[in-house]
Amino acid sequence: MTTDLPVITDVRLTPILIADPPLLNLSGVHQPYTPRLIVELVTDGGIVGLGETYGDSAYLTRAHELARELVGLPVSAINTIGGLGRAESTLIDATPAASGLRGALTTDKIRLSVVSAFEVAAFDALGKHLGVPVHTLLGGKVRDRVEYSGYLFYKWAEHPDGDVPADPWGAALDPDGIVALARKFLVHGGFRSFKLKGGVFAPDEEIAAIKALAQAFPGAPLRLDPNGGWSLPTALRVAEELTGIVEYLEDPTATVEDMAEVHRRSGIPLATNMIVTSLAEVKPTFDLNAVQIVLSDHHFWGGLQATRDLAATCRAYGKGLSMHSNTHLGISLAAMTHVAATVPNLAYACDTHYPWQSEDIITDRFTFTAGALDVPDLPGLGVNLNHDTLARLHERWTTMPAMRERDDTAALRRAEARIHASRSEHNWTTAP
Amino acid sequence: MTTDLPVITDVRLTPILIADPPLLNLSGVHQPYTPRLIVELVTDGGIVGLGETYGDSAYLTRAHELARELVGLPVSAINTIGGLGRAESTLIDATPAASGLRGALTTDKIRLSVVSAFEVAAFDALGKHLGVPVHTLLGGKVRDRVEYSGYLFYKWAEHPDGDVPADPWGAALDPDGIVALARKFLVHGGFRSFKLKGGVFAPDEEIAAIKALAQAFPGAPLRLDPNGGWSLPTALRVAEELTGIVEYLEDPTATVEDMAEVHRRSGIPLATNMIVTSLAEVKPTFDLNAVQIVLSDHHFWGGLQATRDLAATCRAYGKGLSMHSNTHLGISLAAMTHVAATVPNLAYACDTHYPWQSEDIITDRFTFTAGALDVPDLPGLGVNLNHDTLARLHERWTTMPAMRERDDTAALRRAEARIHASRSEHNWTTAP
């Protein structure tokens, strides 16, 4: 006979603020705290499923709206949850950088990022109920370990904001600093490949940093990602300098047309988490061969099944697949690791911000060894919530309204006002 | 703690011959018996998972080879099973008709049809073990009923072969006969949409049959499928006659280029189960917009997950999705129904030969009502094997070696030799 499957009776949404180091990117600098939303699907059988997503107010509002529709559904209704609230999508912000480094922002992308956390939480609850890991519910792992890259950022030694948490990583503002940071990542988790977040300093400086990494770590796969911040001439110049040195350039330019032109003229493989972040963006981008590698992100695509769907589309079109990361905690890292373990064509190390996060709301933090994580084999995601930490980080959220929206640009403006720093040019304005 | 998942200890492969009516198609006529292969995955916990696929010798040989690799795997290793035996694919037969009306035949297509049965059997065993229906393991059903079309064939009243089973359907050899057959399908299972297998008589006769159906069943979705048997001028002529009358034409011509041309010049929606039946065929066909609707078939694509992967690719490319059928029994019908229930973008009634099969190896045959099936909610596929029937149909297989390969052409040759029948022309050889 059929097991009665748990039914969702309540959805707890807990916005939190987590400490974040002063990491630099095209838009500015990470604020001392960044918002995340922790989702708990409570079921009639007492099982609670966990999910995690963006915590900015637009996401939080949408989560509260959609949470009402979850109540009464069985946790097995994964396909239904992915479609909750689907409607005509409207453009919110066409500027990639301003909309959080994820390409143009639409109402449907916000919806998908919300349902991704619900879907992950449903998978977690279903796995716990059935006594199987989430990867079993995705067809079973095809690898026992998932490789991650060491995600390097230019960074300041400390936030200029005053009384905020310090971090142990120190400053990294030139090639030597980036190599030193990579060595710390090697000690920290044995990372064997490195990604540098670029778009911060002049391209020549970033090229020099990548070349310094190549010299310091011969044979290590390397990537450079300026979040679409370069002009076409700049991107072509960087491509010329780094062909054969990076495994791919990530979003060197911001438009489909310029990306296609960069690849056509340079031949360098291009990856993206900005011009292909939703189904509607697949065909126009693939048709122009504007990318060769798509960076999946279950938060962007609407969950773990949607991530597998993207992987299938990439297989059909001969596109490579890797995985994007934004600031996240252990629930999302578990979800990323489960789905990554089940996708046959994930041929690159995944990105993760996780080593930068000093705080987590799970009881046992993940530890990287040899640049990889063991795929959890416990029921569900295999992680548990630390309710005390959750309460403390939520309390921080209630007391710091100014930090509730991630805004790297605002943080930089504040910093500049205080420290009178001036930033380098990102681009040559004419062809070099 | 994690449940120990059942491990495959044995794979029983039982080739059978099932009775089949004298249905006509482009290649010839169905023989009195057609081969199928029944798969039983035996596990250490005593659970047996069921699968079904093509039974011709090439499939049977490959199944015996790959079955050895299954032993020792947990039944949850769905993703691994789908990849068993993957190797460089080689062309076996480029002629669609000769290779069984499924487009060009390759070694990998045979492999995929074999692993599809293994994958379905693994899903069945996993579902039985966990106490959940297969659709739950595919993310949950998004509909409670799956619609099927009434699959009409031109047919003879009886096989010309002599002492073989009769069928209750009678002859259908002209428009009146096809309409009468459709009325029987309406009585039989309440089918609300109809597909006619064409490529048998002159196109004008088949156009007349479709128009007769449209008159007899106003508003019913209709389809005509000559299995790629028409020339480009013929296909264009049929498209002109049937635009607005059929919901789509299925494989009017045999090549990607001609299909693209038919759609470009006529605008009629085209479906296929011949030019897109594997991942490698997706991109070249979609790039030319040679099809608008892909007919999925879990036997072709390598299982239920692969079917969902195809559905995802179709979503990304704005292609419609429907479902193809070849002669099959209740295990495959259950598998088709489970996966169809979970695919959001399955907007057309599925095809099935099932009403034509008078024999089945499951204990309780499926019954269509209002042209649809209830999605099974019992654990696994929700069907049980009738071991007596299986033994009897296998015994038939052992005693009738001449029937072990499906060969509609040979059957027609034999029939023609006996009844001196002559067939009509399929094509206008010049533009009409």
Short mmCIF file of C-alpha atoms in Angstrom, two decimals, chain A residues 1-3 5 76-80 130-133 136-142 279 282-283 286-287 305 308-309 312-313 315-317 342 377-379, chain B residues 1-3 5 76-80 130-133 136-142 279 282-283 286-287 305 308-309 312-313 315-317 342 377-379:
data_model
loop_
_atom_site.label_atom_id
_atom_site.label_comp_id
_atom_site.label_asym_id
_atom_site.label_seq_id
_atom_site.Cartn_x
_atom_site.Cartn_y
_atom_site.Cartn_z
CA MET A 1 0.00 0.00 0.00
CA THR A 2 1.01 3.58 -0.48
CA THR A 3 2.68 5.42 2.33
CA LEU A 5 3.07 11.38 2.45
CA SER A 76 6.01 15.21 -2.74
CA ALA A 77 4.36 17.86 -4.92
CA ILE A 78 7.75 19.05 -6.17
CA ASN A 79 6.58 19.75 -9.73
CA THR A 80 3.61 21.71 -8.44
CA LEU A 130 11.35 8.25 3.15
CA GLY A 131 14.76 7.86 4.76
CA VAL A 132 16.68 8.62 1.59
CA PRO A 133 19.08 11.43 0.68
CA THR A 136 18.23 9.55 -4.43
CA LEU A 137 15.11 11.59 -5.24
CA LEU A 138 17.03 13.05 -8.18
CA GLY A 139 17.90 9.65 -9.66
CA GLY A 140 20.95 8.89 -7.53
CA LYS A 141 24.45 10.33 -7.35
CA VAL A 142 26.83 9.61 -10.20
CA LEU A 279 14.43 29.48 -19.80
CA VAL A 282 18.36 30.02 -23.49
CA LYS A 283 17.40 30.00 -27.16
CA PHE A 286 22.52 29.55 -27.75
CA ASP A 287 21.41 30.53 -31.25
CA GLN A 305 14.67 19.74 -10.80
CA ARG A 308 18.60 19.16 -13.93
CA ASP A 309 16.36 20.49 -16.70
CA ALA A 312 19.54 18.39 -20.03
CA THR A 313 19.15 21.37 -22.33
CA ARG A 315 23.53 18.29 -23.11
CA ALA A 316 21.21 18.57 -26.10
CA TYR A 317 23.02 21.67 -27.29
CA THR A 342 23.38 13.69 -9.92
CA ASP A 377 24.12 10.29 2.35
CA LEU A 378 21.88 11.08 5.32
CA PRO A 379 18.12 11.44 4.74
CA MET B 1 19.16 7.11 9.52
CA THR B 2 19.23 6.16 5.89
CA THR B 3 17.14 3.25 4.72
CA LEU B 5 18.10 0.53 -0.50
CA SER B 76 18.13 3.93 -6.71
CA ALA B 77 21.02 4.22 -9.20
CA ILE B 78 18.67 5.53 -11.87
CA ASN B 79 21.15 8.02 -13.34
CA THR B 80 23.82 5.34 -13.51
CA LEU B 130 9.63 3.22 -0.49
CA GLY B 131 5.87 2.77 -0.78
CA VAL B 132 5.44 5.61 -3.27
CA PRO B 133 4.22 5.67 -6.88
CA THR B 136 6.40 10.73 -6.81
CA LEU B 137 9.96 9.78 -7.73
CA LEU B 138 9.60 12.09 -10.73
CA GLY B 139 8.59 15.09 -8.65
CA GLY B 140 4.90 14.31 -8.31
CA LYS B 141 1.99 14.30 -10.72
CA VAL B 142 0.69 17.63 -11.99
CA LEU B 279 19.84 14.02 -28.16
CA VAL B 282 17.72 17.85 -31.34
CA LYS B 283 19.92 20.78 -32.31
CA PHE B 286 15.38 22.68 -33.96
CA ASP B 287 17.88 25.00 -35.67
CA GLN B 305 14.19 10.76 -16.60
CA ARG B 308 11.63 14.62 -18.64
CA ASP B 309 14.96 15.87 -20.00
CA ALA B 312 12.79 20.43 -20.52
CA THR B 313 14.65 20.96 -23.77
CA ARG B 315 10.28 24.04 -22.97
CA ALA B 316 13.52 25.96 -23.45
CA TYR B 317 13.00 25.97 -27.22
CA THR B 342 4.63 14.74 -14.19
CA ASP B 377 -1.20 5.89 -7.10
CA LEU B 378 -0.07 2.47 -5.90
CA PRO B 379 3.63 1.96 -5.08
#
